[in-house]
Amino acid sequence: MIGSIVYLDHNATTPMHREVREAMEPYLGGARGNASSMHALGREALRAIDRAREQVARLINAEPDEIIFVSGGTESDNMALQGAARARQDHGKHLLVSALEHPAVRRTAQALQADGWDADTLEAGPDGRVDPVAAVARVRPFTSVVSVMYANNETGVIQPVSAISARLPEPRPYLHCDAVQAAGKIPIDVAQLGVDLLSLSAHKMHGPQGIGALYLRTGTDIEPLLHGGSQENGLRPGTCNTAAIVGFGKAAELARRSLSEDAAYVAALRDDLEAAIVTLVPDATVIGRGAERLPNTSNIAFPGHDNHELAAALDQHGIAVATGSACASGSSTPSHVHAAMGLSAAMSRSALRFSLGPDTSEESIARTLNALRSILG
Ligand code: PLP
């Protein structure tokens, strides 16, 4: 709940954790120094950033010097794809990007195509997953980057990233993974995933908005998108946002601590919600149900209904849900994720996304079901 609102849109953004806000507070006044300054205040800011780098690294089993702080998931995805593609162009100008990716990856691949790269799409099956064998069969000797997300933002379906990594042929392309939705919801281990680049965003895991990270495995080459000072090893110049970075670090530490307990709690509530909706609306379809999914996400089609009308009606009842991903909601174009799964446009336009969080209560679920009962008659 946020005030009196039942908030079921955690995949769009999450409420900031109280301890995150408290950790950031001392750094919100500018007098805390620039982390690049030599004096005591600057050194203290740098120490705080280094601590956060360790906290974020620990969440994904990386080394602290493999973490580059950036402005969020979108920048991290851009930096991974553009940076790696440009650094490896002598190797080849071919990219493979899954059909399920967030626009931060898809549109970056399109921009690279406009600049002379060849980008192919890895199709998904009706279960919302990319098939690892079929994906790897598309790799060519001159493929420089493959990008497959960890968990989809609309359906929550988890992708077989480690299976793809294990099968990648030599010469091995770089493997990028957008883990923005997975972080804080399921464990992430970059070594076990076998990825070279991985993207994170703090506001999806109870941290502040406008801060994220790119994991860059030691030895991975990228070209910076920005040019300037030597911050973040010269790969992401610009004065560091100390308060946001400290908040991200705290959010990572809290997520690591409570991840398995939170996952079990939200999965049980999510399953109850789905069971009750399917009882209430017998032809309702849980999209991606057959596959392994994030514990908090439920994407449900209500055949014969318009998802914008349903979401607006729920909003009137004080229930916040999404019609698709946050960046595509408001558009009447059917979701590219649903299209990739072979769902009809009509089915896609009837789908709502409910994304729960550890702050979601049983009462919130009961209120949501009551609202749906009164809306659907
Ligand atoms: N990647 C995925 C899978 C997302 O869901 C989002 C946000 O919705 C992003 C990237 C972009 O992250 P940010 O909002 O931090 O730019």
mmCIF file of C-alpha atoms and ligand atoms in Angstrom:
data_model
loop_
_atom_site.group_PDB
_atom_site.id
_atom_site.type_symbol
_atom_site.label_atom_id
_atom_site.label_comp_id
_atom_site.label_asym_id
_atom_site.label_seq_id
_atom_site.Cartn_x
_atom_site.Cartn_y
_atom_site.Cartn_z
ATOM 1 C CA MET A 1 0.000 0.000 0.000
ATOM 2 C CA ILE A 2 1.144 3.533 -0.712
ATOM 3 C CA GLY A 3 -1.144 5.728 1.406
ATOM 4 C CA SER A 4 -4.588 4.350 0.593
ATOM 5 C CA ILE A 5 -3.490 3.043 -2.831
ATOM 6 C CA VAL A 6 -3.001 -0.664 -3.387
ATOM 7 C CA TYR A 7 0.238 -0.564 -5.349
ATOM 8 C CA LEU A 8 0.626 -3.560 -7.675
ATOM 9 C CA ASP A 9 3.063 -1.975 -10.122
ATOM 10 C CA HIS A 10 6.432 -2.870 -8.587
ATOM 11 C CA ASN A 11 7.883 -3.792 -11.993
ATOM 12 C CA ALA A 12 7.456 -0.128 -13.001
ATOM 13 C CA THR A 13 9.144 1.207 -9.872
ATOM 14 C CA THR A 14 9.295 0.332 -6.179
ATOM 15 C CA PRO A 15 8.800 2.418 -3.045
ATOM 16 C CA MET A 16 12.151 3.394 -1.569
ATOM 17 C CA HIS A 17 13.042 1.407 1.541
ATOM 18 C CA ARG A 18 13.190 3.450 4.771
ATOM 19 C CA GLU A 19 16.764 2.301 5.464
ATOM 20 C CA VAL A 20 17.787 3.366 1.938
ATOM 21 C CA ARG A 21 16.458 6.861 2.558
ATOM 22 C CA GLU A 22 18.257 7.013 5.919
ATOM 23 C CA ALA A 23 21.535 5.886 4.330
ATOM 24 C CA MET A 24 21.234 8.585 1.643
ATOM 25 C CA GLU A 25 20.271 11.423 3.974
ATOM 26 C CA PRO A 26 23.819 12.472 5.040
ATOM 27 C CA TYR A 27 24.892 12.749 1.391
ATOM 28 C CA LEU A 28 21.997 14.839 0.121
ATOM 29 C CA GLY A 29 23.604 18.150 1.102
ATOM 30 C CA GLY A 30 26.279 19.178 -1.405
ATOM 31 C CA ALA A 31 28.697 19.863 1.455
ATOM 32 C CA ARG A 32 29.565 16.153 1.552
ATOM 33 C CA GLY A 33 32.180 16.751 -1.131
ATOM 34 C CA ASN A 34 32.961 15.546 -4.624
ATOM 35 C CA ALA A 35 34.262 11.977 -4.619
ATOM 36 C CA SER A 36 37.052 13.091 -6.989
ATOM 37 C CA SER A 37 38.361 15.757 -4.557
ATOM 38 C CA MET A 38 41.566 15.072 -2.617
ATOM 39 C CA HIS A 39 40.429 16.623 0.679
ATOM 40 C CA ALA A 40 38.795 14.875 3.637
ATOM 41 C CA LEU A 41 35.200 15.446 2.457
ATOM 42 C CA GLY A 42 36.001 14.140 -1.010
ATOM 43 C CA ARG A 43 37.741 11.114 0.440
ATOM 44 C CA GLU A 44 34.726 10.398 2.654
ATOM 45 C CA ALA A 45 32.399 10.549 -0.401
ATOM 46 C CA LEU A 46 34.732 8.186 -2.263
ATOM 47 C CA ARG A 47 34.742 5.749 0.673
ATOM 48 C CA ALA A 48 30.926 5.776 0.676
ATOM 49 C CA ILE A 49 30.879 5.037 -3.062
ATOM 50 C CA ASP A 50 33.411 2.231 -2.654
ATOM 51 C CA ARG A 51 31.257 0.708 0.093
ATOM 52 C CA ALA A 52 28.225 0.833 -2.213
ATOM 53 C CA ARG A 53 30.265 -0.730 -5.023
ATOM 54 C CA GLU A 54 31.036 -3.660 -2.726
ATOM 55 C CA GLN A 55 27.382 -3.995 -1.708
ATOM 56 C CA VAL A 56 26.188 -4.048 -5.337
ATOM 57 C CA ALA A 57 28.980 -6.442 -6.356
ATOM 58 C CA ARG A 58 28.063 -8.811 -3.533
ATOM 59 C CA LEU A 59 24.422 -8.952 -4.695
ATOM 60 C CA ILE A 60 25.513 -10.479 -8.031
ATOM 61 C CA ASN A 61 28.714 -12.296 -6.948
ATOM 62 C CA ALA A 62 30.991 -9.870 -8.823
ATOM 63 C CA GLU A 63 34.174 -8.047 -7.832
ATOM 64 C CA PRO A 64 33.708 -4.397 -6.807
ATOM 65 C CA ASP A 65 35.941 -3.169 -9.659
ATOM 66 C CA GLU A 66 33.599 -4.879 -12.135
ATOM 67 C CA ILE A 67 30.762 -2.463 -11.196
ATOM 68 C CA ILE A 68 30.307 0.808 -13.115
ATOM 69 C CA PHE A 69 27.696 3.182 -11.736
ATOM 70 C CA VAL A 70 25.456 4.764 -14.400
ATOM 71 C CA SER A 71 22.139 6.636 -14.413
ATOM 72 C CA GLY A 72 19.877 3.573 -14.544
ATOM 73 C CA GLY A 73 18.869 0.481 -16.482
ATOM 74 C CA THR A 74 18.449 2.306 -19.776
ATOM 75 C CA GLU A 75 21.951 3.752 -19.718
ATOM 76 C CA SER A 76 23.389 0.423 -18.599
ATOM 77 C CA ASP A 77 21.726 -1.400 -21.522
ATOM 78 C CA ASN A 78 22.895 1.277 -23.979
ATOM 79 C CA MET A 79 26.420 1.212 -22.625
ATOM 80 C CA ALA A 80 26.566 -2.581 -22.753
ATOM 81 C CA LEU A 81 25.297 -2.949 -26.297
ATOM 82 C CA GLN A 82 26.768 0.123 -27.936
ATOM 83 C CA GLY A 83 29.960 0.032 -25.918
ATOM 84 C CA ALA A 84 30.661 -3.652 -26.595
ATOM 85 C CA ALA A 85 29.555 -3.493 -30.250
ATOM 86 C CA ARG A 86 31.859 -0.532 -30.917
ATOM 87 C CA ALA A 87 34.790 -2.047 -29.028
ATOM 88 C CA ARG A 88 34.449 -5.312 -30.963
ATOM 89 C CA GLN A 89 33.692 -4.057 -34.443
ATOM 90 C CA ASP A 90 36.911 -5.503 -35.838
ATOM 91 C CA HIS A 91 35.631 -8.902 -34.742
ATOM 92 C CA GLY A 92 32.337 -8.432 -36.613
ATOM 93 C CA LYS A 93 29.289 -6.188 -36.791
ATOM 94 C CA HIS A 94 26.609 -8.737 -36.031
ATOM 95 C CA LEU A 95 24.339 -8.675 -32.954
ATOM 96 C CA LEU A 96 21.737 -11.105 -31.667
ATOM 97 C CA VAL A 97 19.016 -9.646 -29.471
ATOM 98 C CA SER A 98 16.040 -11.512 -28.048
ATOM 99 C CA ALA A 99 12.555 -10.549 -29.195
ATOM 100 C CA LEU A 100 11.542 -10.092 -25.552
ATOM 101 C CA GLU A 101 13.958 -7.293 -24.673
ATOM 102 C CA HIS A 102 13.023 -3.983 -23.130
ATOM 103 C CA PRO A 103 13.134 -1.013 -25.548
ATOM 104 C CA ALA A 104 16.394 0.056 -23.868
ATOM 105 C CA VAL A 105 17.984 -2.951 -25.611
ATOM 106 C CA ARG A 106 15.765 -3.279 -28.693
ATOM 107 C CA ARG A 107 16.006 0.354 -29.707
ATOM 108 C CA THR A 108 19.731 0.416 -29.028
ATOM 109 C CA ALA A 109 20.115 -2.515 -31.419
ATOM 110 C CA GLN A 110 18.003 -0.619 -33.974
ATOM 111 C CA ALA A 111 20.231 2.442 -33.565
ATOM 112 C CA LEU A 112 23.297 0.274 -34.156
ATOM 113 C CA GLN A 113 21.606 -1.155 -37.252
ATOM 114 C CA ALA A 114 21.179 2.374 -38.565
ATOM 115 C CA ASP A 115 24.934 2.780 -38.010
ATOM 116 C CA GLY A 116 25.802 -0.269 -40.120
ATOM 117 C CA TRP A 117 25.509 -3.199 -37.709
ATOM 118 C CA ASP A 118 23.518 -6.260 -38.638
ATOM 119 C CA ALA A 119 21.085 -7.190 -35.834
ATOM 120 C CA ASP A 120 19.058 -10.406 -35.770
ATOM 121 C CA THR A 121 16.220 -11.250 -33.423
ATOM 122 C CA LEU A 122 16.156 -14.366 -31.260
ATOM 123 C CA GLU A 123 12.548 -15.550 -31.327
ATOM 124 C CA ALA A 124 10.678 -16.727 -28.239
ATOM 125 C CA GLY A 125 8.371 -19.702 -27.860
ATOM 126 C CA PRO A 126 4.717 -19.603 -26.710
ATOM 127 C CA ASP A 127 5.992 -20.138 -23.156
ATOM 128 C CA GLY A 128 7.709 -16.728 -23.297
ATOM 129 C CA ARG A 129 11.233 -18.176 -23.303
ATOM 130 C CA VAL A 130 14.054 -18.027 -25.789
ATOM 131 C CA ASP A 131 15.167 -21.558 -26.666
ATOM 132 C CA PRO A 132 18.888 -21.828 -25.819
ATOM 133 C CA VAL A 133 19.713 -24.360 -28.556
ATOM 134 C CA ALA A 134 17.920 -22.369 -31.262
ATOM 135 C CA ALA A 135 19.513 -19.153 -29.966
ATOM 136 C CA VAL A 136 23.041 -20.479 -30.110
ATOM 137 C CA ALA A 137 22.449 -21.892 -33.607
ATOM 138 C CA ARG A 138 22.041 -18.274 -34.754
ATOM 139 C CA VAL A 139 25.513 -17.244 -33.584
ATOM 140 C CA ARG A 140 27.892 -16.633 -36.481
ATOM 141 C CA PRO A 141 31.702 -16.409 -36.369
ATOM 142 C CA PHE A 142 31.369 -12.620 -36.664
ATOM 143 C CA THR A 143 28.674 -12.169 -33.984
ATOM 144 C CA SER A 144 30.094 -9.714 -31.472
ATOM 145 C CA VAL A 145 27.296 -9.391 -28.879
ATOM 146 C CA VAL A 146 24.321 -11.518 -27.800
ATOM 147 C CA SER A 147 21.740 -9.903 -25.500
ATOM 148 C CA VAL A 148 19.163 -11.907 -23.558
ATOM 149 C CA MET A 149 17.383 -10.546 -20.488
ATOM 150 C CA TYR A 150 17.240 -12.451 -17.201
ATOM 151 C CA ALA A 151 13.518 -11.978 -16.498
ATOM 152 C CA ASN A 152 10.906 -10.314 -18.641
ATOM 153 C CA ASN A 153 9.301 -7.165 -17.262
ATOM 154 C CA GLU A 154 5.809 -7.958 -18.585
ATOM 155 C CA THR A 155 5.414 -11.698 -18.002
ATOM 156 C CA GLY A 156 8.125 -12.279 -15.391
ATOM 157 C CA VAL A 157 9.331 -15.292 -17.417
ATOM 158 C CA ILE A 158 12.928 -16.210 -16.591
ATOM 159 C CA GLN A 159 15.235 -16.775 -19.552
ATOM 160 C CA PRO A 160 17.781 -19.605 -19.879
ATOM 161 C CA VAL A 161 20.808 -17.298 -19.781
ATOM 162 C CA SER A 162 23.286 -19.761 -18.276
ATOM 163 C CA ALA A 163 22.219 -22.452 -20.794
ATOM 164 C CA ILE A 164 22.926 -19.997 -23.628
ATOM 165 C CA SER A 165 26.269 -19.045 -22.128
ATOM 166 C CA ALA A 166 27.298 -22.675 -21.724
ATOM 167 C CA ARG A 167 26.635 -23.362 -25.424
ATOM 168 C CA LEU A 168 28.208 -20.267 -26.986
ATOM 169 C CA PRO A 169 30.714 -21.334 -29.649
ATOM 170 C CA GLU A 170 34.254 -20.011 -30.158
ATOM 171 C CA PRO A 171 35.051 -17.311 -31.084
ATOM 172 C CA ARG A 172 32.779 -16.436 -28.216
ATOM 173 C CA PRO A 173 30.619 -13.322 -28.590
ATOM 174 C CA TYR A 174 30.061 -11.170 -25.533
ATOM 175 C CA LEU A 175 26.905 -12.107 -23.642
ATOM 176 C CA HIS A 176 24.890 -9.215 -22.192
ATOM 177 C CA CYS A 177 22.034 -9.777 -19.761
ATOM 178 C CA ASP A 178 19.478 -7.145 -18.743
ATOM 179 C CA ALA A 179 18.831 -8.194 -15.139
ATOM 180 C CA VAL A 180 16.896 -5.049 -14.214
ATOM 181 C CA GLN A 181 13.737 -6.984 -13.276
ATOM 182 C CA ALA A 182 15.504 -9.964 -11.736
ATOM 183 C CA ALA A 183 17.599 -7.988 -9.252
ATOM 184 C CA GLY A 184 16.190 -8.049 -5.755
ATOM 185 C CA LYS A 185 13.587 -10.665 -6.732
ATOM 186 C CA ILE A 186 15.685 -13.748 -7.500
ATOM 187 C CA PRO A 187 19.355 -14.530 -6.819
ATOM 188 C CA ILE A 188 21.853 -13.357 -9.444
ATOM 189 C CA ASP A 189 25.287 -14.913 -9.786
ATOM 190 C CA VAL A 190 27.241 -13.541 -12.742
ATOM 191 C CA ALA A 191 29.718 -16.438 -12.621
ATOM 192 C CA GLN A 192 26.961 -19.028 -12.725
ATOM 193 C CA LEU A 193 25.117 -17.100 -15.473
ATOM 194 C CA GLY A 194 28.331 -16.854 -17.494
ATOM 195 C CA VAL A 195 27.683 -13.300 -18.668
ATOM 196 C CA ASP A 196 30.191 -10.637 -19.688
ATOM 197 C CA LEU A 197 27.898 -7.651 -19.139
ATOM 198 C CA LEU A 198 24.848 -7.316 -16.895
ATOM 199 C CA SER A 199 22.520 -4.372 -16.295
ATOM 200 C CA LEU A 200 20.927 -3.297 -13.012
ATOM 201 C CA SER A 201 18.648 -0.461 -11.898
ATOM 202 C CA ALA A 202 18.220 0.632 -8.262
ATOM 203 C CA HIS A 203 14.609 1.834 -8.434
ATOM 204 C CA LYS A 204 13.323 -1.632 -9.300
ATOM 205 C CA MET A 205 14.690 -2.952 -5.993
ATOM 206 C CA HIS A 206 13.602 -0.326 -3.452
ATOM 207 C CA GLY A 207 16.517 2.000 -4.169
ATOM 208 C CA PRO A 208 16.445 5.522 -5.633
ATOM 209 C CA GLN A 209 15.441 6.361 -9.208
ATOM 210 C CA GLY A 210 18.118 7.560 -11.626
ATOM 211 C CA ILE A 211 20.933 5.230 -10.595
ATOM 212 C CA GLY A 212 21.971 1.841 -11.930
ATOM 213 C CA ALA A 213 25.035 -0.174 -12.753
ATOM 214 C CA LEU A 214 26.745 -2.074 -15.495
ATOM 215 C CA TYR A 215 28.609 -5.209 -14.474
ATOM 216 C CA LEU A 216 31.624 -5.533 -16.751
ATOM 217 C CA ARG A 217 33.447 -8.839 -16.343
ATOM 218 C CA THR A 218 37.191 -8.297 -15.934
ATOM 219 C CA GLY A 219 38.795 -8.347 -19.385
ATOM 220 C CA THR A 220 35.635 -7.256 -21.249
ATOM 221 C CA ASP A 221 36.208 -4.334 -23.616
ATOM 222 C CA ILE A 222 33.721 -1.537 -24.099
ATOM 223 C CA GLU A 223 33.927 1.933 -25.557
ATOM 224 C CA PRO A 224 32.494 4.654 -23.313
ATOM 225 C CA LEU A 225 29.370 6.467 -24.512
ATOM 226 C CA LEU A 226 30.415 9.706 -22.806
ATOM 227 C CA HIS A 227 33.755 11.483 -22.800
ATOM 228 C CA GLY A 228 35.089 13.541 -19.929
ATOM 229 C CA GLY A 229 36.823 12.878 -16.631
ATOM 230 C CA SER A 230 38.263 9.671 -15.260
ATOM 231 C CA GLN A 231 35.346 8.657 -12.995
ATOM 232 C CA GLU A 232 34.317 4.993 -13.118
ATOM 233 C CA ASN A 233 37.641 4.045 -14.761
ATOM 234 C CA GLY A 234 37.000 6.625 -17.479
ATOM 235 C CA LEU A 235 34.100 4.523 -18.743
ATOM 236 C CA ARG A 236 31.391 6.728 -17.257
ATOM 237 C CA PRO A 237 32.727 10.240 -16.726
ATOM 238 C CA GLY A 238 30.843 12.847 -14.711
ATOM 239 C CA THR A 239 30.676 13.762 -11.019
ATOM 240 C CA CYS A 240 29.338 10.786 -9.104
ATOM 241 C CA ASN A 241 25.859 11.043 -7.572
ATOM 242 C CA THR A 242 27.074 9.997 -4.135
ATOM 243 C CA ALA A 243 23.676 9.959 -2.390
ATOM 244 C CA ALA A 244 22.033 7.841 -5.104
ATOM 245 C CA ILE A 245 24.977 5.442 -5.230
ATOM 246 C CA VAL A 246 24.904 5.051 -1.426
ATOM 247 C CA GLY A 247 21.144 4.366 -1.640
ATOM 248 C CA PHE A 248 21.688 1.765 -4.360
ATOM 249 C CA GLY A 249 24.331 0.059 -2.224
ATOM 250 C CA LYS A 250 21.992 -0.058 0.763
ATOM 251 C CA ALA A 251 19.149 -1.410 -1.403
ATOM 252 C CA ALA A 252 21.484 -4.144 -2.685
ATOM 253 C CA GLU A 253 22.505 -5.088 0.845
ATOM 254 C CA LEU A 254 18.861 -5.222 2.002
ATOM 255 C CA ALA A 255 17.820 -7.237 -1.063
ATOM 256 C CA ARG A 256 20.557 -9.794 -0.470
ATOM 257 C CA ARG A 257 19.459 -10.185 3.133
ATOM 258 C CA SER A 258 15.711 -10.597 2.540
ATOM 259 C CA LEU A 259 15.552 -12.014 -0.979
ATOM 260 C CA SER A 260 14.513 -15.587 -0.304
ATOM 261 C CA GLU A 261 12.015 -14.665 2.429
ATOM 262 C CA ASP A 262 10.464 -11.914 0.251
ATOM 263 C CA ALA A 263 10.300 -14.216 -2.772
ATOM 264 C CA ALA A 264 8.417 -16.923 -0.860
ATOM 265 C CA TYR A 265 6.022 -14.351 0.602
ATOM 266 C CA VAL A 266 5.159 -12.581 -2.677
ATOM 267 C CA ALA A 267 4.948 -15.832 -4.651
ATOM 268 C CA ALA A 268 2.286 -17.151 -2.250
ATOM 269 C CA LEU A 269 0.258 -13.927 -2.528
ATOM 270 C CA ARG A 270 0.691 -13.852 -6.319
ATOM 271 C CA ASP A 271 -0.471 -17.465 -6.617
ATOM 272 C CA ASP A 272 -3.536 -16.697 -4.463
ATOM 273 C CA LEU A 273 -4.346 -13.694 -6.649
ATOM 274 C CA GLU A 274 -4.055 -15.744 -9.843
ATOM 275 C CA ALA A 275 -6.161 -18.604 -8.481
ATOM 276 C CA ALA A 276 -8.885 -16.208 -7.354
ATOM 277 C CA ILE A 277 -8.932 -14.336 -10.677
ATOM 278 C CA VAL A 278 -9.183 -17.550 -12.690
ATOM 279 C CA THR A 279 -12.099 -18.622 -10.475
ATOM 280 C CA LEU A 280 -13.775 -15.240 -10.908
ATOM 281 C CA VAL A 281 -13.181 -15.045 -14.675
ATOM 282 C CA PRO A 282 -12.972 -18.617 -16.002
ATOM 283 C CA ASP A 283 -11.543 -17.626 -19.390
ATOM 284 C CA ALA A 284 -8.824 -15.410 -17.841
ATOM 285 C CA THR A 285 -5.381 -16.599 -18.958
ATOM 286 C CA VAL A 286 -2.187 -16.275 -16.962
ATOM 287 C CA ILE A 287 0.429 -15.446 -19.613
ATOM 288 C CA GLY A 288 3.674 -17.401 -19.265
ATOM 289 C CA ARG A 289 2.292 -19.571 -16.481
ATOM 290 C CA GLY A 290 3.964 -22.726 -17.822
ATOM 291 C CA ALA A 291 7.462 -21.274 -17.487
ATOM 292 C CA GLU A 292 9.576 -20.404 -14.471
ATOM 293 C CA ARG A 293 8.633 -16.839 -13.518
ATOM 294 C CA LEU A 294 9.614 -14.062 -11.146
ATOM 295 C CA PRO A 295 7.779 -14.622 -7.858
ATOM 296 C CA ASN A 296 6.031 -11.234 -7.931
ATOM 297 C CA THR A 297 4.714 -10.921 -11.487
ATOM 298 C CA SER A 298 1.365 -11.925 -12.943
ATOM 299 C CA ASN A 299 0.351 -11.017 -16.464
ATOM 300 C CA ILE A 300 -3.295 -11.898 -17.001
ATOM 301 C CA ALA A 301 -5.449 -11.622 -20.121
ATOM 302 C CA PHE A 302 -9.150 -10.920 -19.618
ATOM 303 C CA PRO A 303 -10.558 -11.915 -23.042
ATOM 304 C CA GLY A 304 -13.265 -9.579 -24.311
ATOM 305 C CA HIS A 305 -12.095 -6.684 -22.118
ATOM 306 C CA ASP A 306 -9.924 -3.682 -22.925
ATOM 307 C CA ASN A 307 -6.896 -3.480 -20.631
ATOM 308 C CA HIS A 308 -6.832 0.340 -20.565
ATOM 309 C CA GLU A 309 -10.480 0.438 -19.482
ATOM 310 C CA LEU A 310 -9.831 -2.228 -16.843
ATOM 311 C CA ALA A 311 -6.749 -0.427 -15.513
ATOM 312 C CA ALA A 312 -8.643 2.883 -15.403
ATOM 313 C CA ALA A 313 -11.532 1.249 -13.538
ATOM 314 C CA LEU A 314 -9.123 -0.336 -11.039
ATOM 315 C CA ASP A 315 -7.446 3.050 -10.625
ATOM 316 C CA GLN A 316 -10.855 4.483 -9.674
ATOM 317 C CA HIS A 317 -10.949 1.860 -6.922
ATOM 318 C CA GLY A 318 -7.479 2.893 -5.734
ATOM 319 C CA ILE A 319 -5.671 -0.085 -7.271
ATOM 320 C CA ALA A 320 -2.528 0.651 -9.320
ATOM 321 C CA VAL A 321 -1.749 -1.946 -12.012
ATOM 322 C CA ALA A 322 -0.159 -1.751 -15.471
ATOM 323 C CA THR A 323 -1.388 -2.552 -18.961
ATOM 324 C CA GLY A 324 2.091 -3.503 -20.136
ATOM 325 C CA SER A 325 5.560 -2.253 -19.428
ATOM 326 C CA ALA A 326 5.570 1.246 -17.927
ATOM 327 C CA CYS A 327 7.207 2.753 -21.009
ATOM 328 C CA ALA A 328 4.664 1.236 -23.425
ATOM 329 C CA SER A 329 1.535 1.803 -21.355
ATOM 330 C CA GLY A 330 -0.734 4.442 -22.804
ATOM 331 C CA SER A 331 -0.038 3.122 -26.289
ATOM 332 C CA SER A 332 -2.611 0.904 -27.983
ATOM 333 C CA THR A 333 0.068 -1.072 -29.819
ATOM 334 C CA PRO A 334 -0.039 -4.667 -28.609
ATOM 335 C CA SER A 335 2.935 -5.699 -26.537
ATOM 336 C CA HIS A 336 5.974 -6.901 -28.519
ATOM 337 C CA VAL A 337 6.492 -9.501 -25.787
ATOM 338 C CA HIS A 338 3.021 -10.966 -26.345
ATOM 339 C CA ALA A 339 3.499 -10.820 -30.117
ATOM 340 C CA ALA A 340 6.782 -12.726 -29.739
ATOM 341 C CA MET A 341 4.883 -15.415 -27.796
ATOM 342 C CA GLY A 342 2.330 -15.715 -30.611
ATOM 343 C CA LEU A 343 -0.546 -14.135 -28.658
ATOM 344 C CA SER A 344 -3.170 -12.304 -30.705
ATOM 345 C CA ALA A 345 -3.376 -8.507 -30.607
ATOM 346 C CA ALA A 346 -6.853 -8.802 -29.046
ATOM 347 C CA MET A 347 -5.513 -11.022 -26.256
ATOM 348 C CA SER A 348 -2.603 -8.647 -25.688
ATOM 349 C CA ARG A 349 -4.929 -5.636 -25.460
ATOM 350 C CA SER A 350 -6.898 -7.420 -22.733
ATOM 351 C CA ALA A 351 -3.895 -8.104 -20.475
ATOM 352 C CA LEU A 352 -3.087 -6.502 -17.146
ATOM 353 C CA ARG A 353 0.200 -6.795 -15.268
ATOM 354 C CA PHE A 354 -0.002 -7.182 -11.509
ATOM 355 C CA SER A 355 3.441 -6.855 -9.920
ATOM 356 C CA LEU A 356 3.600 -7.338 -6.171
ATOM 357 C CA GLY A 357 6.234 -6.407 -3.612
ATOM 358 C CA PRO A 358 7.189 -7.372 -0.071
ATOM 359 C CA ASP A 359 4.977 -4.501 1.120
ATOM 360 C CA THR A 360 1.879 -6.023 -0.536
ATOM 361 C CA SER A 361 -0.535 -7.308 2.111
ATOM 362 C CA GLU A 362 -3.241 -9.947 2.040
ATOM 363 C CA GLU A 363 -5.692 -7.099 2.507
ATOM 364 C CA SER A 364 -4.362 -5.468 -0.690
ATOM 365 C CA ILE A 365 -5.040 -8.650 -2.623
ATOM 366 C CA ALA A 366 -8.542 -8.897 -1.127
ATOM 367 C CA ARG A 367 -9.254 -5.266 -2.108
ATOM 368 C CA THR A 368 -8.022 -5.935 -5.639
ATOM 369 C CA LEU A 369 -10.294 -8.963 -5.982
ATOM 370 C CA ASN A 370 -13.284 -7.037 -4.627
ATOM 371 C CA ALA A 371 -12.628 -4.251 -7.123
ATOM 372 C CA LEU A 372 -12.363 -6.740 -9.996
ATOM 373 C CA ARG A 373 -15.599 -8.388 -8.881
ATOM 374 C CA SER A 374 -17.450 -5.098 -8.962
ATOM 375 C CA ILE A 375 -15.885 -4.008 -12.309
ATOM 376 C CA LEU A 376 -16.428 -7.297 -14.104
ATOM 377 C CA GLY A 377 -19.904 -7.654 -12.667
HETATM 378 N N1 PLP B 1 15.242 -3.123 -18.596
HETATM 379 C C1 PLP B 1 14.108 -3.639 -18.102
HETATM 380 C C2 PLP B 1 13.843 -5.100 -18.235
HETATM 381 C C3 PLP B 1 13.168 -2.809 -17.467
HETATM 382 O O1 PLP B 1 12.035 -3.326 -16.990
HETATM 383 C C4 PLP B 1 13.446 -1.422 -17.381
HETATM 384 C C5 PLP B 1 12.446 -0.501 -16.770
HETATM 385 O O2 PLP B 1 11.256 -0.719 -16.839
HETATM 386 C C6 PLP B 1 14.653 -0.936 -17.901
HETATM 387 C C7 PLP B 1 15.524 -1.814 -18.500
HETATM 388 C C8 PLP B 1 15.010 0.516 -17.811
HETATM 389 O O3 PLP B 1 15.454 0.834 -16.519
HETATM 390 P P1 PLP B 1 15.489 2.352 -15.997
HETATM 391 O O4 PLP B 1 14.072 2.731 -15.721
HETATM 392 O O5 PLP B 1 16.318 2.315 -14.763
HETATM 393 O O6 PLP B 1 16.120 3.154 -17.080
#
